[in-house]
Coordinates of C-alpha atoms and ligand atoms in Angstrom, one line a residue:
M1 CA 0.0 0.0 0.0
T2 CA 1.4 3.4 -0.9
S3 CA 1.7 5.7 2.1
I4 CA -1.3 7.8 3.0
T5 CA 1.0 10.8 3.0
N6 CA 1.3 10.5 -0.8
S7 CA -2.5 10.3 -1.3
K8 CA -4.3 13.1 -3.2
S9 CA -6.3 14.2 -0.2
W10 CA -3.2 14.3 2.1
L11 CA -1.3 16.5 -0.4
A12 CA -4.4 18.7 -0.8
L13 CA -4.7 19.0 3.0
A14 CA -1.0 19.9 3.3
E15 CA -1.5 22.7 0.7
H16 CA -4.7 23.8 2.5
Q17 CA -2.9 23.9 5.8
K18 CA -0.2 26.2 4.4
S19 CA -3.0 28.5 3.1
I20 CA -4.6 28.8 6.5
N21 CA -1.6 28.5 8.8
S22 CA -1.8 32.0 9.9
A23 CA -5.6 32.3 10.0
Q24 CA -6.9 33.4 13.3
M25 CA -10.0 31.7 14.7
R26 CA -11.2 35.0 16.1
D27 CA -11.2 36.4 12.6
L28 CA -12.9 33.3 11.2
F29 CA -15.7 33.7 13.8
N30 CA -16.1 37.4 12.9
E31 CA -16.2 36.7 9.2
D32 CA -18.7 33.9 9.5
K33 CA -21.5 34.4 12.1
D34 CA -22.8 30.9 11.3
R35 CA -19.4 29.2 12.1
F36 CA -20.9 27.2 15.0
N37 CA -23.9 26.1 12.9
H38 CA -21.8 24.3 10.3
N39 CA -19.2 23.0 12.8
H40 CA -21.1 21.0 15.3
I41 CA -23.0 17.7 15.5
Q42 CA -25.9 16.9 17.7
F43 CA -26.8 13.4 18.6
D44 CA -29.7 13.2 21.1
D45 CA -28.5 15.2 24.1
F46 CA -24.9 15.1 22.9
L47 CA -23.6 18.3 21.4
I48 CA -20.1 18.2 19.8
D49 CA -18.8 21.7 19.0
F50 CA -15.7 21.6 16.9
S51 CA -15.9 25.1 15.6
K52 CA -13.1 26.3 17.9
N53 CA -10.5 24.3 15.8
R54 CA -8.3 25.8 13.1
I55 CA -10.5 24.7 10.3
T56 CA -12.3 26.6 7.5
N57 CA -15.2 25.5 5.3
E58 CA -12.7 23.6 3.1
T59 CA -11.1 21.6 5.8
L60 CA -13.7 19.0 6.7
P61 CA -14.5 18.0 3.1
L62 CA -10.8 17.4 2.5
L63 CA -10.5 15.4 5.7
V64 CA -13.5 13.3 4.8
S65 CA -11.9 12.6 1.4
L66 CA -8.8 11.4 3.3
A67 CA -11.0 9.0 5.3
R68 CA -12.4 7.7 2.1
E69 CA -9.0 7.3 0.5
A70 CA -7.9 5.4 3.6
N71 CA -10.9 3.0 3.0
L72 CA -12.5 3.9 6.4
E73 CA -15.9 2.6 5.3
Q74 CA -14.4 -0.8 4.5
W75 CA -12.4 -0.9 7.7
K76 CA -15.6 -0.2 9.7
D77 CA -17.2 -3.2 8.0
K78 CA -14.2 -5.3 8.9
L79 CA -14.4 -4.2 12.5
F80 CA -18.0 -5.0 13.0
S81 CA -18.0 -8.3 11.0
G82 CA -15.4 -10.1 13.1
D83 CA -12.5 -10.0 10.6
K84 CA -9.2 -10.7 12.3
I85 CA -8.0 -7.1 12.0
N86 CA -5.7 -7.5 14.9
F87 CA -3.6 -9.6 12.6
S88 CA -0.4 -9.5 14.7
E89 CA -2.2 -11.5 17.4
D90 CA -4.4 -13.3 14.9
R91 CA -7.6 -12.0 16.6
A92 CA -10.9 -10.4 15.7
V93 CA -11.8 -7.2 17.5
L94 CA -15.3 -7.6 18.8
H95 CA -15.8 -5.4 21.8
T96 CA -18.8 -4.1 19.9
A97 CA -20.5 -7.5 20.1
L98 CA -20.4 -7.3 23.9
R99 CA -22.8 -4.4 23.8
N100 CA -24.8 -5.6 20.8
R101 CA -28.1 -5.1 22.6
T102 CA -30.2 -6.0 19.5
N103 CA -28.7 -9.5 19.6
T104 CA -28.2 -9.8 15.8
P105 CA -25.7 -12.6 15.2
V106 CA -22.1 -11.6 15.3
M107 CA -19.7 -14.2 13.8
A108 CA -16.2 -14.9 15.0
D109 CA -14.4 -17.9 13.4
G110 CA -17.7 -18.9 11.8
K111 CA -19.6 -19.0 15.1
D112 CA -22.2 -16.6 16.4
V113 CA -20.8 -15.2 19.6
M114 CA -24.0 -13.7 20.9
P115 CA -25.3 -16.8 22.8
E116 CA -22.0 -17.0 24.8
I117 CA -22.0 -13.2 25.5
N118 CA -25.6 -13.3 26.7
A119 CA -24.9 -16.4 28.9
V120 CA -22.1 -14.5 30.7
I121 CA -24.2 -11.4 31.1
D122 CA -26.9 -13.6 32.7
K123 CA -24.3 -15.2 35.0
M124 CA -23.1 -11.7 36.0
A125 CA -26.7 -10.7 36.6
L126 CA -27.3 -13.6 39.0
F127 CA -24.0 -13.2 40.8
S128 CA -24.1 -9.4 41.2
E129 CA -27.7 -9.6 42.4
S130 CA -26.8 -12.2 45.0
V131 CA -23.9 -10.1 46.3
R132 CA -26.1 -7.0 46.4
S133 CA -29.0 -8.7 48.1
G134 CA -26.8 -10.4 50.7
E135 CA -27.7 -13.9 49.5
W136 CA -24.0 -14.4 48.7
K137 CA -22.3 -14.8 52.1
G138 CA -18.7 -14.6 53.2
F139 CA -17.1 -17.8 54.8
T140 CA -18.3 -16.9 58.2
G141 CA -21.9 -16.1 57.1
K142 CA -21.7 -12.3 56.8
R143 CA -22.9 -10.4 53.8
I144 CA -20.4 -8.7 51.4
E145 CA -19.7 -5.0 52.1
T146 CA -16.5 -4.5 50.1
V147 CA -15.6 -5.6 46.6
V148 CA -11.9 -5.4 45.7
N149 CA -11.1 -5.6 42.0
I150 CA -7.5 -6.8 41.5
G151 CA -6.3 -6.1 38.0
I152 CA -4.2 -3.7 36.0
G153 CA -4.5 -1.7 32.8
G154 CA -7.7 -2.6 31.0
S155 CA -8.6 -4.9 33.8
D156 CA -8.6 -2.0 36.2
L157 CA -8.9 1.4 34.6
G158 CA -12.3 0.9 33.0
P159 CA -14.2 -0.5 36.0
A160 CA -12.5 2.0 38.4
M161 CA -13.3 5.0 36.1
V162 CA -17.0 3.9 35.7
C163 CA -17.6 3.2 39.4
K164 CA -16.2 6.6 40.3
A165 CA -18.1 8.4 37.5
L166 CA -21.4 6.7 38.4
K167 CA -21.1 6.7 42.2
P168 CA -24.6 8.3 42.7
F169 CA -26.1 5.2 41.0
G170 CA -24.1 2.8 43.2
A171 CA -25.2 0.6 46.1
K172 CA -24.8 2.5 49.4
H173 CA -24.0 -0.7 51.3
I174 CA -21.1 -1.9 49.0
S175 CA -17.7 -0.2 48.6
P176 CA -15.9 -0.9 45.3
L177 CA -12.1 -0.7 45.7
F178 CA -9.4 -1.2 43.1
V179 CA -5.9 -2.5 43.5
S180 CA -3.6 -2.4 40.5
N181 CA 0.0 -1.5 41.4
V182 CA 2.5 -4.2 42.5
D183 CA 3.8 -1.6 44.9
G184 CA 2.7 -3.3 48.1
A185 CA 1.4 0.1 49.4
D186 CA -1.6 -0.3 47.0
L187 CA -2.8 -3.6 48.4
A188 CA -1.8 -2.8 52.0
Q189 CA -3.6 0.5 52.1
T190 CA -6.7 -1.1 50.5
L191 CA -6.7 -4.0 53.0
E192 CA -6.7 -1.5 55.8
K193 CA -10.2 -0.6 54.7
C194 CA -11.4 -4.2 54.4
D195 CA -12.9 -6.7 56.9
P196 CA -11.8 -10.2 55.7
H197 CA -15.3 -11.5 56.7
T198 CA -17.1 -9.2 54.4
T199 CA -14.7 -8.6 51.5
L200 CA -15.0 -10.2 48.1
F201 CA -12.0 -10.2 45.8
I202 CA -12.4 -10.2 42.0
V203 CA -9.2 -11.2 40.3
A204 CA -9.5 -9.6 36.9
S205 CA -6.9 -10.7 34.4
K206 CA -7.5 -11.8 30.8
T207 CA -4.3 -13.8 30.8
F208 CA -4.1 -14.6 34.5
T209 CA -0.4 -14.3 34.3
T210 CA 0.1 -10.6 34.7
Q211 CA 2.8 -10.2 37.3
E212 CA 1.3 -7.3 39.2
T213 CA -2.2 -8.8 39.4
M214 CA -1.0 -12.3 40.3
T215 CA 1.3 -10.9 43.0
N216 CA -1.5 -8.9 44.5
A217 CA -4.0 -11.8 44.2
F218 CA -1.7 -14.2 46.0
S219 CA -1.1 -11.8 48.8
A220 CA -4.8 -11.1 49.1
R221 CA -5.4 -14.9 49.2
D222 CA -2.9 -15.2 52.0
W223 CA -4.5 -12.4 53.9
V224 CA -8.0 -14.0 53.7
I225 CA -6.7 -17.5 54.7
G226 CA -4.6 -15.9 57.4
H227 CA -7.6 -14.2 58.9
L228 CA -10.2 -16.8 58.4
N229 CA -7.9 -19.7 59.2
D230 CA -9.2 -22.0 56.4
S231 CA -8.2 -22.2 52.8
A232 CA -11.8 -23.2 52.0
A233 CA -12.6 -19.5 52.5
I234 CA -11.3 -18.9 49.0
R235 CA -14.6 -20.2 47.6
N236 CA -16.6 -17.4 49.3
H237 CA -14.2 -14.6 48.9
F238 CA -12.6 -15.0 45.5
V239 CA -14.0 -14.9 42.0
A240 CA -12.0 -14.6 38.8
I241 CA -12.5 -13.0 35.4
S242 CA -10.3 -14.5 32.8
T243 CA -9.8 -16.3 29.5
N244 CA -7.3 -18.7 31.2
K245 CA -9.5 -21.2 33.1
S246 CA -6.7 -23.6 34.0
A247 CA -4.6 -20.9 35.6
V248 CA -7.6 -19.7 37.6
E249 CA -8.3 -23.2 38.9
A250 CA -4.6 -23.7 39.8
F251 CA -4.9 -20.5 41.9
G252 CA -7.7 -22.3 43.8
I253 CA -10.8 -20.5 42.5
S254 CA -13.7 -22.8 41.8
P255 CA -14.7 -23.2 38.1
D256 CA -18.2 -22.0 39.2
N257 CA -16.7 -18.7 40.2
I258 CA -15.0 -18.0 36.9
F259 CA -16.5 -15.3 34.6
E260 CA -15.4 -16.0 31.1
F261 CA -14.4 -13.7 28.3
W262 CA -12.7 -14.1 25.0
D263 CA -9.5 -13.5 23.2
W264 CA -11.3 -11.2 20.7
V265 CA -11.8 -8.7 23.6
G266 CA -8.7 -6.4 23.9
G267 CA -7.7 -5.6 27.5
R268 CA -8.3 -1.8 27.0
Y269 CA -11.7 -2.5 25.4
S270 CA -12.9 -5.0 28.0
L271 CA -15.0 -3.1 30.5
W272 CA -18.0 -4.2 28.5
S273 CA -17.2 -7.8 29.2
S274 CA -17.2 -9.7 32.5
I275 CA -14.3 -7.4 33.4
G276 CA -17.2 -5.1 34.2
L277 CA -18.3 -7.4 37.1
S278 CA -17.4 -4.8 39.8
I279 CA -19.5 -2.3 37.9
A280 CA -22.4 -4.7 37.8
I281 CA -22.1 -5.4 41.5
F282 CA -21.8 -1.7 42.5
L283 CA -24.3 -0.2 40.1
G284 CA -26.6 -3.2 39.5
I285 CA -27.0 -5.2 36.3
E286 CA -29.6 -2.9 34.9
N287 CA -27.3 0.0 35.0
F288 CA -24.5 -2.1 33.6
K289 CA -26.9 -2.9 30.7
Q290 CA -27.6 0.8 30.2
L291 CA -23.9 1.4 29.9
L292 CA -23.8 -1.3 27.2
A293 CA -26.8 0.2 25.5
G294 CA -25.2 3.7 25.4
A295 CA -22.1 2.2 23.7
H296 CA -24.4 0.3 21.3
D297 CA -26.1 3.5 20.3
I298 CA -22.7 4.9 19.3
D299 CA -21.8 1.7 17.5
N300 CA -24.9 2.2 15.4
H301 CA -24.2 5.9 14.8
F302 CA -20.6 5.1 13.8
K303 CA -21.8 2.4 11.4
T304 CA -24.5 4.3 9.7
A305 CA -24.1 8.1 10.0
P306 CA -22.5 9.8 6.9
L307 CA -18.8 10.5 7.5
E308 CA -19.5 14.2 7.6
K309 CA -21.9 13.8 10.5
N310 CA -20.3 11.0 12.2
I311 CA -19.0 12.0 15.7
P312 CA -16.0 9.6 16.1
V313 CA -15.0 10.2 12.4
I314 CA -15.0 13.9 12.8
L315 CA -13.2 13.8 16.1
G316 CA -10.6 11.4 14.7
L317 CA -10.1 13.6 11.6
I318 CA -9.7 16.8 13.6
G319 CA -7.2 14.9 15.7
I320 CA -5.2 14.0 12.5
W321 CA -5.5 17.6 11.3
N322 CA -4.0 18.8 14.6
I323 CA -1.3 16.2 14.9
N324 CA -0.1 15.7 11.4
F325 CA -0.7 19.0 9.7
F326 CA -0.2 21.4 12.6
N327 CA 2.3 19.2 14.5
F328 CA 0.4 19.6 17.8
K329 CA 1.7 16.4 19.4
T330 CA -0.2 16.3 22.7
H331 CA -3.9 16.3 23.5
A332 CA -5.6 17.2 26.8
I333 CA -8.8 15.6 28.1
L334 CA -10.5 18.1 30.4
P335 CA -13.7 16.8 31.9
Y336 CA -15.6 19.4 33.9
D337 CA -17.1 16.7 36.1
Q338 CA -15.4 15.5 39.2
G339 CA -16.8 12.0 38.7
L340 CA -14.9 11.8 35.4
S341 CA -11.6 12.6 37.0
L342 CA -10.2 9.1 36.1
L343 CA -11.3 9.6 32.4
P344 CA -7.9 11.1 31.3
S345 CA -6.0 8.0 32.7
Y346 CA -8.6 5.6 31.2
L347 CA -8.3 7.3 27.8
Q348 CA -4.5 7.4 28.1
Q349 CA -4.4 3.7 28.0
L350 CA -7.1 3.5 25.3
D351 CA -5.4 5.9 23.0
M352 CA -1.7 5.5 23.7
E353 CA -1.7 1.7 23.9
S354 CA -3.7 1.6 20.7
N355 CA -2.0 4.1 18.5
G356 CA 1.4 4.7 20.1
K357 CA 3.1 2.8 17.2
F358 CA 5.8 3.4 14.7
I359 CA 5.3 0.2 12.6
D360 CA 2.6 0.1 10.0
R361 CA 0.4 -2.8 9.0
E362 CA 2.9 -3.8 6.3
G363 CA 5.7 -4.0 9.0
K364 CA 7.4 -0.8 7.8
R365 CA 8.2 2.4 9.8
V366 CA 5.5 5.0 9.5
C367 CA 6.5 8.3 8.1
L368 CA 4.1 10.5 10.1
H369 CA 3.2 11.2 13.7
T370 CA 0.8 8.6 15.2
G371 CA -0.8 8.7 18.6
P372 CA -0.8 11.9 20.5
I373 CA 0.5 12.1 24.1
L374 CA -2.7 12.2 25.9
W375 CA -3.1 13.7 29.3
G376 CA -5.5 15.8 31.4
E377 CA -7.3 16.4 34.6
S378 CA -10.7 17.4 35.7
G379 CA -11.8 21.1 35.6
T380 CA -11.6 23.3 37.4
N381 CA -8.6 21.7 39.2
G382 CA -6.4 21.7 36.1
Q383 CA -7.0 25.5 35.7
H384 CA -4.9 26.0 38.8
A385 CA -2.1 23.7 37.6
F386 CA -1.2 23.3 33.9
Y387 CA -3.7 25.7 32.1
Q388 CA -1.0 28.3 32.3
L389 CA 1.0 26.4 29.7
I390 CA -2.1 25.7 27.6
H391 CA -2.8 29.5 27.5
Q392 CA 0.7 30.9 27.2
G393 CA 3.1 28.1 26.7
T394 CA 5.1 27.6 23.5
E395 CA 3.6 24.2 22.9
I396 CA 0.0 24.3 21.5
V397 CA -2.2 21.7 23.2
P398 CA -5.5 20.8 21.5
T399 CA -8.1 20.1 24.2
D400 CA -11.4 18.3 24.6
F401 CA -13.7 19.9 27.2
I402 CA -16.4 17.5 28.5
M403 CA -19.3 19.0 30.3
P404 CA -22.7 17.7 31.6
I405 CA -25.4 20.3 31.6
H406 CA -26.8 19.0 34.9
S407 CA -24.8 17.9 37.9
Q408 CA -25.4 14.6 39.6
Y409 CA -25.6 16.5 42.9
K410 CA -27.8 19.3 44.2
I411 CA -25.7 21.4 46.6
G412 CA -25.2 25.0 47.6
K413 CA -27.3 28.0 46.8
N414 CA -30.4 27.0 44.7
G415 CA -29.0 23.5 44.4
D416 CA -27.1 24.5 41.2
E417 CA -24.8 27.3 42.1
H418 CA -21.7 25.1 42.0
H419 CA -22.7 23.7 38.7
K420 CA -23.3 27.2 37.1
I421 CA -19.8 28.3 38.3
L422 CA -18.4 25.1 36.8
I423 CA -20.1 25.6 33.5
S424 CA -19.0 29.3 33.3
N425 CA -15.4 28.2 33.8
F426 CA -15.6 25.6 31.0
I427 CA -17.1 28.1 28.6
A428 CA -14.7 30.8 29.6
Q429 CA -11.7 28.6 29.0
T430 CA -12.8 27.5 25.5
Q431 CA -13.5 31.1 24.6
S432 CA -10.3 32.6 25.9
L433 CA -8.1 29.8 24.4
M434 CA -9.7 30.6 21.0
L435 CA -9.8 34.4 21.3
G436 CA -6.5 35.2 23.1
K437 CA -5.7 38.8 24.0
K438 CA -3.5 41.0 21.9
E439 CA -0.8 43.0 23.7
E440 CA -2.7 46.1 22.6
E441 CA -5.9 44.9 24.1
A442 CA -4.1 44.0 27.4
R443 CA -2.6 47.5 27.4
N444 CA -5.9 49.2 26.8
E445 CA -7.6 47.1 29.6
M446 CA -4.9 48.3 32.0
V447 CA -5.2 51.9 31.0
V448 CA -9.0 51.8 31.4
A449 CA -8.5 50.2 34.8
G450 CA -6.2 53.1 35.8
F451 CA -2.9 51.4 36.1
P452 CA 0.1 53.8 36.0
E453 CA 1.9 53.9 32.6
K454 CA 5.1 52.3 34.0
E455 CA 3.1 49.3 35.1
V456 CA 1.3 49.1 31.8
N457 CA 4.6 49.1 29.9
L458 CA 6.0 46.5 32.2
L459 CA 3.0 44.1 32.2
A460 CA 1.1 44.4 29.0
S461 CA 3.1 41.7 27.1
H462 CA 2.9 39.4 30.1
K463 CA -0.9 39.8 30.1
S464 CA -1.2 39.0 26.4
F465 CA -2.4 35.7 25.0
L466 CA -1.8 34.4 21.5
G467 CA -5.1 32.6 21.4
N468 CA -6.0 30.5 18.3
R469 CA -5.6 27.4 20.5
P470 CA -7.9 24.6 19.4
S471 CA -10.6 23.0 21.6
T472 CA -13.5 20.8 21.1
S473 CA -16.5 20.8 23.5
I474 CA -18.5 17.8 24.2
L475 CA -21.7 18.5 26.1
F476 CA -24.5 16.1 27.3
D477 CA -27.4 16.4 29.6
K478 CA -26.3 14.4 32.6
L479 CA -23.7 11.8 33.5
D480 CA -25.6 8.5 33.7
P481 CA -24.8 4.9 32.7
K482 CA -26.1 5.3 29.1
T483 CA -24.4 8.6 28.6
L484 CA -21.1 7.3 29.9
G485 CA -21.4 4.3 27.6
R486 CA -21.8 6.7 24.7
L487 CA -18.9 8.9 25.7
I488 CA -16.5 6.0 26.0
A489 CA -17.6 4.4 22.7
I490 CA -17.1 7.8 20.9
Y491 CA -13.5 7.7 22.0
E492 CA -13.0 4.1 21.1
H493 CA -14.1 4.6 17.6
K494 CA -12.3 7.9 17.2
I495 CA -9.1 6.0 18.0
F496 CA -10.0 3.3 15.5
V497 CA -10.5 6.0 12.8
Q498 CA -7.1 7.4 13.4
G499 CA -5.4 4.0 13.4
V500 CA -7.0 3.3 10.0
I501 CA -5.7 6.5 8.5
W502 CA -2.2 5.9 10.0
N503 CA -2.3 2.4 8.7
I504 CA -1.4 0.8 12.0
N505 CA -2.8 -2.0 14.0
S506 CA -4.6 -0.3 16.9
F507 CA -5.3 -3.5 18.8
D508 CA -2.0 -5.1 19.7
Q509 CA 0.4 -3.8 22.4
W510 CA 3.8 -5.3 21.8
G511 CA 5.4 -2.2 23.2
V512 CA 4.3 -3.2 26.7
E513 CA 5.9 -6.6 26.4
Y514 CA 9.5 -5.5 26.2
G515 CA 9.7 -3.9 29.6
K516 CA 8.1 -7.1 31.1
Q517 CA 10.7 -9.2 29.4
I518 CA 13.6 -7.3 30.9
A519 CA 11.9 -7.2 34.3
S520 CA 11.9 -10.9 34.3
L521 CA 15.7 -10.9 33.9
V522 CA 16.3 -8.3 36.6
L523 CA 14.2 -9.9 39.3
P524 CA 16.4 -13.1 39.6
E525 CA 19.4 -10.8 39.8
L526 CA 17.9 -8.9 42.8
R527 CA 17.4 -12.3 44.5
E528 CA 21.0 -13.3 43.9
K529 CA 23.7 -12.2 46.4
S530 CA 26.7 -12.0 44.0
A531 CA 27.4 -8.9 42.0
T532 CA 25.6 -8.5 38.7
V533 CA 27.8 -8.0 35.7
S534 CA 25.6 -9.1 32.8
F535 CA 24.0 -5.8 31.9
D536 CA 25.4 -2.4 30.9
S537 CA 27.3 -0.4 33.5
S538 CA 24.3 1.7 34.5
T539 CA 21.9 -1.2 34.9
N540 CA 24.6 -3.3 36.7
N541 CA 25.2 -0.5 39.1
L542 CA 21.5 0.2 39.7
I543 CA 21.0 -3.5 40.6
N544 CA 24.2 -3.7 42.7
Y545 CA 23.5 -0.5 44.6
T546 CA 20.0 -1.7 45.3
K547 CA 21.1 -5.1 46.4
K548 CA 23.8 -3.6 48.7
N549 CA 21.2 -1.4 50.4
L550 CA 18.2 -3.7 50.3
Ligands
LIG1 O1 -0.5 -3.2 29.8 C1 -0.6 -4.3 28.9 C2 -1.8 -5.1 29.1 O2 -1.6 -6.2 28.3 C3 -3.0 -4.4 28.8 O3 -3.4 -4.4 27.5 C4 -4.0 -5.1 29.6 O4 -5.1 -4.3 29.8 C5 -3.2 -5.3 30.9 O5 -1.9 -5.5 30.5 C6 -3.7 -6.4 31.8 O6 -3.6 -7.6 31.3 P1 -4.4 -8.9 31.9 O7 -5.9 -8.6 31.9 O8 -4.1 -10.0 31.1 O9 -3.9 -9.1 33.3

């Protein structure tokens, strides 16, 4: 395949970028009073405003042609029809089947996967209900009050993010806790909050071999047995979510307590599978199904909406425009919702593990920038930390502002004062990033405010803002399970769109393996008393210094 950078639309976009490189968004808004109208998409209560990006009326048609030239429509078909598009792991990519609430058959390897998916959802429903109702008892006959999910990466971030985001929908009598880091502090501090008689551990690991998860799981098992004085207690206090049944049984978890999923579910796309068990227990199965239904709505939208009106497609293309044509290499996720404070970390894995790749589908080095460095923090907290750089730094950071119109909470004056302040901050940020403030404007402001001339001369440049900084705003009515499902699926498909255009496999993660491999060589050295000499001098000395002082 010839590189996308030689395609007609890419070359046209490069020319177009040159022609608008110095265009100022504030002028574009002044010249076209309707700019918002033709640069937003509405989908039920979702409003996606991308008008504050450095685009003109010519940009989107060119970007859409690029998507067509990259065969995006055909790639969408392959995604939904169970083709093994994760070719480097010889796997289909069927997280969309997990939320296929219409139950139309979805084939993988010639077999409809829907009956198995539905059977697991039914098993999750029965189990989560029995824990919530108190029918499921701990070994000493007490009901479960704490559920600890032990997992890492995709087996942790999704459920942790969702449980935090939807806390108001959660059971008041069950605390969901999450342990991921192999740093013993994570497990130790979590166990301090747990009563062994009333704690259920979910060991969530697709492979059931991940070092961090297994180390934490074994220590948790020792803790339970140590406190309840009987290894039979494992049956009441441990369940597993995995594709590796034999390893789960070897750990001592009964086959009845295994929740299955499949190799065609990627770790970072797995919260829709049984990996979502902690979500189902905390929120109840009906809310879990609503989460699935929200994602399914976006799957349908992504499948059927014309590219020009397709939310994930437009977001993906604007991302390409910013990264590849403006060279803006990072991207900030700024949710104005405290519940979504884990969303940036969740999307970090989703995006950077999917598209942080320099080898294309043909095994050759790509000749363009791929995945952006994704980061972020909830608003307004970030405003008092890194927004300084976003406003006045030398690096331009495209941003996604995410904002529910209604809060999940009624608090303060009139019950909505906090939220109005929050909304005003979000809107003000997007406007000031776009508008900027010329030095002349800063100077005039100071003069009108009566500052002495000396101070005006000293400070006007410091109080100026270049503006023209791109942002996209994503609004919806209220954060609930269905809305959150929609929001996550929008990002999943956006990332897919970008991977298609960059011609990379967004569904493997070989980059993570290398560090694991080396760690497996270092660990035996740390256990060994004699000096280590087999690595480079820095690595040898780091190991030897540690051993000496351990
Ligand atoms: O970080 C690499 C990774 O393979 C992720 O893709 C995955 O989500 C995580 O490790 C956990 O893997 P597992 O569920 O097999 O323990």
